[in-house]
XYZ file of C-alpha atoms in Angstrom:
505
model
C -27.662 -44.402 -57.175
C -28.378 -41.150 -58.815
C -26.796 -39.112 -56.027
C -23.647 -41.372 -56.080
C -23.489 -41.296 -59.796
C -23.387 -37.426 -59.688
C -20.654 -37.547 -57.155
C -18.438 -40.143 -58.934
C -19.047 -39.147 -62.493
C -17.541 -35.789 -61.496
C -14.193 -37.580 -60.809
C -14.502 -37.526 -57.061
C -14.533 -41.329 -56.531
C -10.737 -41.298 -55.867
C -11.289 -38.334 -53.422
C -13.675 -40.326 -51.136
C -11.405 -40.920 -48.047
C -12.102 -43.571 -45.494
C -13.591 -42.219 -42.258
C -11.439 -43.024 -39.213
C -12.787 -44.772 -36.095
C -13.721 -41.928 -33.690
C -13.658 -39.254 -36.095
C -16.569 -37.019 -36.403
C -18.702 -36.702 -39.571
C -18.263 -33.115 -39.725
C -14.514 -33.675 -39.692
C -14.749 -36.277 -42.627
C -16.846 -33.611 -44.661
C -14.116 -31.006 -44.043
C -11.446 -33.283 -45.159
C -13.247 -34.275 -48.334
C -13.991 -30.584 -49.072
C -10.294 -29.827 -48.992
C -9.089 -33.022 -50.734
C -11.742 -32.807 -53.588
C -10.833 -29.069 -54.111
C -14.487 -28.159 -54.989
C -13.942 -24.642 -53.893
C -17.285 -23.456 -52.715
C -18.380 -25.062 -49.302
C -22.225 -24.844 -50.218
C -21.604 -27.038 -53.297
C -19.839 -29.710 -51.216
C -22.811 -29.686 -48.706
C -25.311 -29.854 -51.608
C -23.269 -32.629 -53.280
C -23.226 -34.679 -49.964
C -26.399 -33.718 -48.233
C -28.660 -32.523 -50.977
C -28.784 -29.082 -49.231
C -26.595 -25.983 -49.315
C -26.494 -25.774 -45.413
C -27.351 -29.330 -43.903
C -23.651 -30.229 -43.781
C -22.664 -27.441 -41.455
C -24.225 -29.001 -38.329
C -21.601 -30.190 -35.984
C -23.395 -32.434 -33.509
C -26.711 -33.831 -34.990
C -26.654 -33.376 -38.741
C -29.806 -34.173 -40.696
C -30.350 -35.645 -44.241
C -28.054 -38.528 -43.537
C -30.353 -40.733 -45.656
C -29.377 -38.807 -48.610
C -25.772 -38.711 -47.405
C -25.682 -42.418 -47.505
C -26.950 -42.671 -51.073
C -24.544 -39.897 -52.103
C -21.574 -41.778 -50.879
C -23.097 -45.226 -51.908
C -22.797 -46.233 -48.251
C -18.780 -46.475 -48.743
C -18.280 -44.900 -45.203
C -20.894 -47.263 -43.749
C -24.657 -47.144 -43.598
C -26.491 -43.807 -42.595
C -27.273 -45.484 -39.221
C -23.763 -46.450 -38.531
C -22.638 -42.982 -39.337
C -25.194 -41.607 -36.797
C -24.234 -44.089 -33.954
C -20.452 -43.796 -34.415
C -19.623 -40.492 -35.904
C -22.098 -37.963 -34.362
C -22.929 -36.837 -30.833
C -25.671 -39.330 -30.800
C -23.934 -42.087 -28.582
C -23.150 -39.572 -25.904
C -26.780 -38.681 -25.464
C -28.095 -42.135 -26.068
C -26.517 -43.237 -22.782
C -28.929 -41.111 -20.809
C -32.047 -40.986 -22.864
C -34.790 -43.563 -23.476
C -34.661 -45.776 -26.577
C -37.874 -44.286 -27.867
C -36.501 -40.800 -27.701
C -33.230 -41.801 -29.575
C -35.383 -43.622 -32.136
C -37.131 -40.312 -32.897
C -33.677 -38.542 -33.016
C -32.310 -41.086 -35.466
C -35.397 -40.689 -37.737
C -34.941 -36.984 -37.680
C -31.291 -37.328 -38.747
C -32.104 -39.579 -41.455
C -34.840 -37.246 -42.762
C -34.680 -33.604 -44.043
C -35.421 -31.752 -40.863
C -33.551 -31.587 -37.392
C -34.967 -28.148 -36.389
C -36.782 -29.604 -33.288
C -34.228 -32.473 -32.603
C -32.827 -30.727 -29.492
C -36.306 -30.209 -28.046
C -36.839 -33.958 -28.430
C -33.719 -34.559 -26.487
C -34.797 -31.998 -23.856
C -31.710 -29.751 -24.326
C -33.303 -26.315 -24.558
C -34.644 -26.510 -21.012
C -31.262 -27.381 -19.713
C -28.679 -24.753 -18.755
C -25.905 -26.985 -20.018
C -24.736 -26.114 -23.465
C -27.231 -26.880 -26.218
C -24.528 -26.134 -28.960
C -21.200 -27.851 -28.812
C -17.974 -25.821 -29.298
C -15.485 -27.400 -31.700
C -12.568 -28.643 -29.587
C -9.206 -29.907 -30.557
C -5.721 -30.744 -29.111
C -3.021 -28.510 -30.639
C -0.377 -31.231 -30.245
C -2.522 -33.893 -31.824
C -3.224 -31.481 -34.687
C 0.368 -30.712 -35.320
C 1.294 -34.449 -35.211
C -1.327 -35.253 -37.583
C -0.367 -32.606 -39.979
C 3.149 -33.705 -39.954
C 2.342 -37.331 -40.477
C -0.652 -37.067 -42.810
C -0.758 -33.488 -43.988
C -4.238 -32.893 -42.490
C -5.702 -32.986 -38.998
C -9.151 -34.305 -37.913
C -12.019 -33.462 -35.412
C -12.127 -36.428 -33.093
C -15.488 -37.184 -31.162
C -13.630 -37.941 -28.022
C -12.732 -34.295 -27.705
C -16.177 -33.137 -28.669
C -18.092 -34.542 -25.551
C -19.244 -31.672 -23.366
C -17.521 -32.895 -20.449
C -14.126 -33.346 -22.048
C -11.568 -30.549 -21.757
C -8.302 -32.523 -21.587
C -6.503 -34.376 -24.333
C -6.266 -38.069 -23.066
C -3.170 -38.616 -25.197
C -1.069 -35.349 -24.346
C -2.566 -34.414 -20.982
C -3.002 -30.874 -21.977
C -6.027 -28.482 -22.334
C -8.144 -28.543 -25.405
C -8.478 -25.657 -27.682
C -12.059 -24.648 -28.532
C -13.920 -22.238 -30.785
C -16.334 -20.350 -28.644
C -18.814 -19.701 -31.340
C -18.605 -22.538 -33.714
C -21.917 -21.825 -35.186
C -20.694 -18.626 -36.585
C -21.433 -18.970 -40.325
C -17.908 -17.771 -41.247
C -16.268 -20.546 -39.043
C -18.514 -23.541 -39.732
C -19.493 -22.824 -43.380
C -15.980 -22.947 -44.587
C -15.423 -26.654 -43.561
C -12.688 -25.831 -41.147
C -10.090 -28.345 -39.767
C -8.172 -27.782 -36.540
C -5.136 -26.099 -38.202
C -7.468 -23.601 -39.897
C -8.710 -22.143 -36.422
C -5.566 -21.517 -34.488
C -6.106 -17.781 -34.257
C -9.837 -18.183 -33.579
C -9.432 -20.671 -30.825
C -8.760 -20.335 -27.045
C -7.924 -22.591 -24.154
C -10.334 -22.964 -21.308
C -7.956 -24.806 -19.098
C -5.215 -22.882 -17.392
C -1.822 -24.583 -17.195
C -1.539 -23.456 -13.467
C -4.499 -25.635 -12.289
C -3.544 -27.855 -9.362
C -2.555 -31.429 -10.337
C -5.773 -32.623 -8.509
C -7.875 -30.693 -10.817
C -6.134 -31.904 -13.897
C -6.726 -35.363 -12.688
C -10.584 -34.567 -12.134
C -10.683 -33.066 -15.746
C -9.026 -36.101 -17.139
C -11.427 -38.305 -15.240
C -14.556 -36.446 -16.465
C -13.348 -36.998 -20.031
C -12.805 -40.747 -19.405
C -16.304 -40.992 -17.953
C -17.678 -39.257 -21.057
C -15.874 -41.630 -23.450
C -16.778 -44.712 -21.515
C -20.393 -43.704 -21.199
C -20.724 -43.114 -24.995
C -19.074 -46.398 -25.771
C -21.037 -48.403 -23.073
C -24.180 -49.075 -25.216
C -26.002 -49.056 -21.894
C -29.234 -46.872 -21.707
C -29.011 -45.470 -18.010
C -32.485 -45.169 -16.553
C -32.855 -42.040 -14.340
C -34.972 -44.096 -11.683
C -32.249 -46.661 -11.568
C -29.510 -44.024 -11.541
C -31.205 -42.537 -8.420
C -30.993 -45.941 -6.572
C -27.273 -46.145 -7.383
C -26.802 -42.571 -6.249
C -28.834 -43.024 -3.104
C -26.997 -46.021 -2.209
C -23.610 -44.181 -2.593
C -24.997 -41.187 -0.655
C -25.790 -43.686 2.266
C -22.302 -45.123 2.108
C -20.808 -41.539 2.237
C -22.885 -40.757 5.429
C -24.987 -37.997 3.328
C -28.360 -39.432 4.501
C -30.172 -38.921 7.687
C -31.280 -41.742 9.716
C -34.887 -41.106 8.706
C -33.755 -41.328 4.935
C -33.749 -37.521 4.154
C -30.615 -36.244 2.504
C -28.062 -33.966 4.156
C -28.348 -31.365 1.424
C -25.684 -28.929 2.793
C -23.141 -31.774 2.907
C -23.973 -32.921 -0.599
C -23.940 -29.220 -1.814
C -20.541 -28.536 -0.250
C -19.090 -31.740 -1.606
C -20.309 -31.194 -5.087
C -19.050 -27.486 -5.128
C -15.643 -28.477 -3.719
C -15.196 -31.007 -6.422
C -16.711 -29.150 -9.402
C -16.667 -25.449 -8.858
C -13.617 -24.983 -10.883
C -15.776 -25.886 -14.012
C -18.316 -23.062 -13.668
C -16.447 -20.888 -16.188
C -16.038 -23.563 -18.793
C -18.665 -23.555 -21.699
C -21.684 -25.542 -20.882
C -21.355 -25.750 -16.982
C -23.026 -22.459 -16.027
C -25.688 -24.614 -14.309
C -23.034 -25.100 -11.425
C -23.726 -21.443 -10.446
C -27.392 -22.616 -9.603
C -26.044 -25.288 -7.209
C -24.364 -22.456 -5.186
C -27.909 -21.160 -4.332
C -29.909 -22.108 -1.300
C -32.319 -24.248 -3.590
C -29.347 -26.299 -4.736
C -30.185 -25.793 -8.464
C -30.316 -29.129 -10.359
C -29.278 -31.365 -7.481
C -32.735 -31.247 -5.974
C -34.786 -32.555 -8.908
C -31.857 -35.130 -9.628
C -31.882 -36.682 -6.231
C -35.354 -36.196 -5.026
C -36.976 -38.367 -7.654
C -38.215 -35.942 -10.375
C -38.991 -37.545 -13.620
C -37.478 -34.842 -15.693
C -34.478 -35.871 -17.717
C -31.331 -34.003 -17.201
C -28.472 -33.048 -19.454
C -25.742 -36.087 -19.586
C -23.185 -33.646 -18.231
C -25.064 -33.342 -14.884
C -25.434 -37.120 -14.520
C -21.684 -37.329 -15.304
C -20.742 -34.939 -12.587
C -22.728 -36.699 -9.999
C -21.162 -40.079 -11.052
C -17.746 -38.454 -10.866
C -18.612 -37.187 -7.243
C -19.958 -40.373 -5.915
C -17.857 -43.307 -7.681
C -14.018 -43.824 -8.032
C -14.433 -45.098 -11.689
C -16.841 -45.797 -14.456
C -16.498 -49.525 -13.853
C -17.548 -49.127 -10.239
C -20.512 -47.086 -11.163
C -21.704 -49.567 -13.771
C -21.352 -52.401 -11.132
C -23.472 -50.426 -8.657
C -26.051 -49.555 -11.409
C -26.343 -53.171 -12.612
C -27.213 -54.170 -8.962
C -30.341 -52.254 -9.226
C -31.139 -52.316 -12.996
C -33.192 -55.607 -12.710
C -35.602 -53.988 -10.198
C -39.009 -54.151 -11.316
C -40.046 -51.412 -9.110
C -37.469 -48.751 -8.291
C -39.829 -46.784 -5.897
C -40.450 -49.896 -3.752
C -36.760 -50.613 -3.759
C -35.920 -47.098 -2.441
C -38.583 -47.359 0.077
C -37.009 -50.658 1.358
C -33.610 -48.783 1.509
C -35.149 -46.179 3.540
C -36.797 -48.789 5.754
C -33.434 -50.142 6.783
C -32.633 -46.585 7.906
C -35.837 -46.505 10.043
C -34.734 -49.724 11.847
C -31.486 -48.099 12.640
C -33.282 -44.876 13.747
C -35.531 -46.822 16.166
C -32.455 -48.205 17.921
C -30.911 -44.813 18.181
C -33.966 -43.189 19.549
C -34.300 -45.980 22.119
C -30.789 -45.368 23.237
C -31.092 -41.551 23.481
C -34.556 -40.987 24.618
C -35.304 -44.052 26.751
C -31.737 -45.165 28.020
C -30.074 -41.716 28.331
C -33.345 -39.754 29.112
C -32.736 -37.128 26.437
C -35.461 -34.854 25.408
C -37.299 -35.348 22.097
C -35.991 -32.049 20.887
C -32.395 -32.657 21.558
C -32.572 -36.133 20.169
C -34.120 -34.852 17.000
C -31.156 -32.251 16.796
C -28.592 -34.973 17.596
C -29.825 -37.370 14.902
C -30.455 -34.623 12.269
C -34.222 -35.300 11.958
C -37.305 -33.405 12.492
C -38.962 -33.085 15.894
C -42.314 -34.199 14.481
C -40.618 -37.375 13.297
C -39.381 -38.054 16.957
C -42.658 -37.296 18.354
C -44.419 -39.728 16.079
C -41.841 -42.413 17.208
C -42.678 -41.708 20.797
C -46.453 -41.872 20.321
C -46.006 -45.174 18.481
C -43.812 -46.596 21.272
C -45.872 -45.029 23.932
C -43.047 -42.803 25.268
C -44.350 -40.123 27.469
C -43.273 -36.642 26.683
C -44.379 -32.968 27.437
C -45.151 -30.735 24.550
C -43.505 -27.357 25.001
C -45.508 -24.458 23.456
C -43.239 -21.856 21.595
C -44.117 -18.451 23.171
C -42.284 -15.629 21.410
C -41.854 -13.587 24.778
C -39.811 -10.398 24.743
C -36.892 -12.318 26.369
C -37.208 -14.974 23.711
C -37.145 -12.509 21.002
C -34.336 -10.603 22.544
C -32.084 -13.653 22.657
C -32.986 -14.559 19.194
C -32.021 -11.145 17.812
C -28.709 -11.323 19.735
C -27.909 -14.656 18.090
C -28.815 -13.408 14.721
C -26.653 -10.284 15.100
C -23.654 -12.529 15.914
C -24.259 -14.638 12.880
C -24.824 -17.832 14.752
C -25.598 -20.783 12.661
C -29.180 -22.468 12.779
C -27.744 -25.254 14.859
C -26.344 -22.916 17.360
C -29.636 -20.898 17.559
C -31.620 -24.124 17.945
C -29.437 -25.416 20.858
C -29.376 -21.953 22.534
C -33.294 -21.360 22.485
C -34.166 -25.102 22.810
C -36.064 -25.020 19.530
C -35.981 -27.114 16.362
C -34.087 -25.861 13.197
C -37.230 -26.481 11.370
C -39.037 -24.049 13.574
C -36.194 -21.349 13.121
C -36.348 -21.862 9.220
C -40.392 -21.387 9.473
C -39.884 -18.404 11.769
C -37.354 -16.699 9.469
C -39.529 -17.379 6.379
C -42.200 -15.418 8.115
C -39.824 -12.583 8.856
C -37.984 -11.885 5.582
C -36.065 -8.879 7.039
C -34.846 -10.822 10.046
C -33.753 -13.634 7.616
C -31.899 -11.182 5.471
C -30.137 -9.694 8.465
C -29.215 -13.239 9.752
C -27.838 -14.236 6.405
C -25.676 -11.264 6.190
C -24.272 -11.519 9.700
C -23.815 -15.335 9.201
C -21.937 -14.740 5.918
C -19.785 -11.949 7.661
C -18.978 -14.368 10.330
C -17.995 -17.139 7.875
C -15.795 -14.629 5.865
C -13.968 -13.644 8.969
C -13.389 -17.284 9.905
C -12.245 -18.367 6.334
C -9.823 -15.347 6.118
C -8.349 -16.312 9.443
C -7.973 -19.841 8.168
C -6.195 -18.542 4.975
C -3.944 -16.276 6.952
C -2.883 -19.096 9.226
C -2.053 -21.360 6.151
C -0.054 -18.583 4.686
C 1.785 -18.249 7.707
C 2.633 -22.000 7.951
C 3.676 -21.980 4.332
C 5.580 -18.695 3.603
C 5.701 -17.769 -0.014
C 3.149 -20.330 -0.938
C 1.423 -19.768 -4.272
C -2.256 -20.627 -5.197
C -1.402 -24.253 -6.312
C 0.239 -25.056 -2.882
C -2.637 -23.458 -1.005
C -5.404 -25.287 -3.008
C -3.776 -28.672 -2.470
C -3.912 -28.364 1.210
C -6.972 -30.497 2.486
C -9.792 -28.350 3.911
C -8.213 -24.977 2.637
C -10.719 -22.012 2.499
C -9.403 -20.639 -0.778
C -12.251 -21.861 -3.067
C -14.945 -20.700 -0.684
C -13.133 -17.246 -0.465
C -13.020 -17.115 -4.251
C -16.831 -17.606 -4.316
C -17.788 -15.330 -1.439
C -14.821 -12.898 -0.818
C -12.845 -12.541 -4.008
C -12.559 -8.688 -3.822
C -10.564 -9.223 -0.624
C -8.377 -11.789 -2.128
C -7.713 -9.511 -5.159
C -6.822 -6.589 -2.903
C -4.674 -8.332 -0.354
C -3.204 -11.308 -2.455
C -3.153 -9.960 -6.104
C -0.889 -12.805 -7.080
C -3.690 -15.188 -6.485
C -5.774 -13.102 -9.025
C -3.088 -13.604 -11.740
C -3.142 -17.271 -11.340
C -6.951 -17.837 -11.333
C -9.372 -16.080 -13.658
C -12.023 -16.519 -10.985
C -10.543 -13.982 -8.796
C -10.196 -11.213 -11.451
């Protein structure tokens, strides 16, 4: 009780306020510092944590064993504080129990320097430091009612940017680890001039709804007390991808469809702190989507799992229901194989219809079903279906036709159909001819740009005087694609769009 005696004998017992449900520990420390009138923040930190600086950690503070003794557990045990008043619960939903046990031990002890390495955060492009966030309306109401505002955990989750009460964008401090900012034990009303708002008031209603949904998912995941295993998550994701039609009959994923759907829903987040990993998904290698859906054992940042949950499920409850369908599976790999096997049975029926009943060539059947020619040839050999192999001879005439299609910016599908080759062959051919591939990519992009510009002009003609919100709310509109790929043209020809959306500046 020595720590507590020091705290109480200096007449601070009456200054120990209760910690509110959902309030962060950093918030309580800031309130205590202000109420106690100690003066020097380092003294407050030393009194509570036994260290001049340990108290200035926003997300995963250390020395909480000392803190529990210093406060005589009046706020709850140190373990209770870790689970209920720090970022622990948000990450516990997506990390193994043994990992979180190490995290808890580090927070109770004197050192948290390597804590984020244990969580796997430094390798993630998602934010490894968490900005302080608050709702200005909430802060004003609290100050009017209680004379002081708090930092609420529900606002601190990385995927939360909308106040659930006031439905408005949260203010945030872009560099909360700045010593001047954090080491002064600030409260929301102290940081008005230092904060900014990431969410534009001019966002479409649909985007506001999506931001609100993400915040709701974050809170429910943190409160669920469920540890979501990545191998079971993949089964739940796979089943939903199957239901959405984003899986080929042979069980392979329709990557371009998944990529487009993900970007259509989440590209607006790319400029928010902690979401720069979305830029990687815009690349041909699909960024983090590949390892998350292919079966990589590497753990991902919780934000990435939540974005996929938001894409594939209508609600957290629906997600949990699907997750629990597979959570009892002893062998998730076998279960996924069995799910793919159902696709194989369907594939057999489709090939019988196309190749045997409709006398379609193996190549065209493969193109029609979105599978590789080799897969169809294997099926034909297994079922003793005769076929004639066609050697690919890159004759001068063949090359001439190929170059003509490339110069026109034809898609891989169009080239495959015109030349009667597989898309896989085209991909391999271009991989061997990087200059040719670069020319095709440029021509194809130019073709898409012309097409998307034409689509936008047609929409503007149909909706005279339409602003950005109106255009973006039209299903299938090309605006977001043009923002990513042709923003200079938008800025020059439709500058009013640029003033409405920072992505166009």
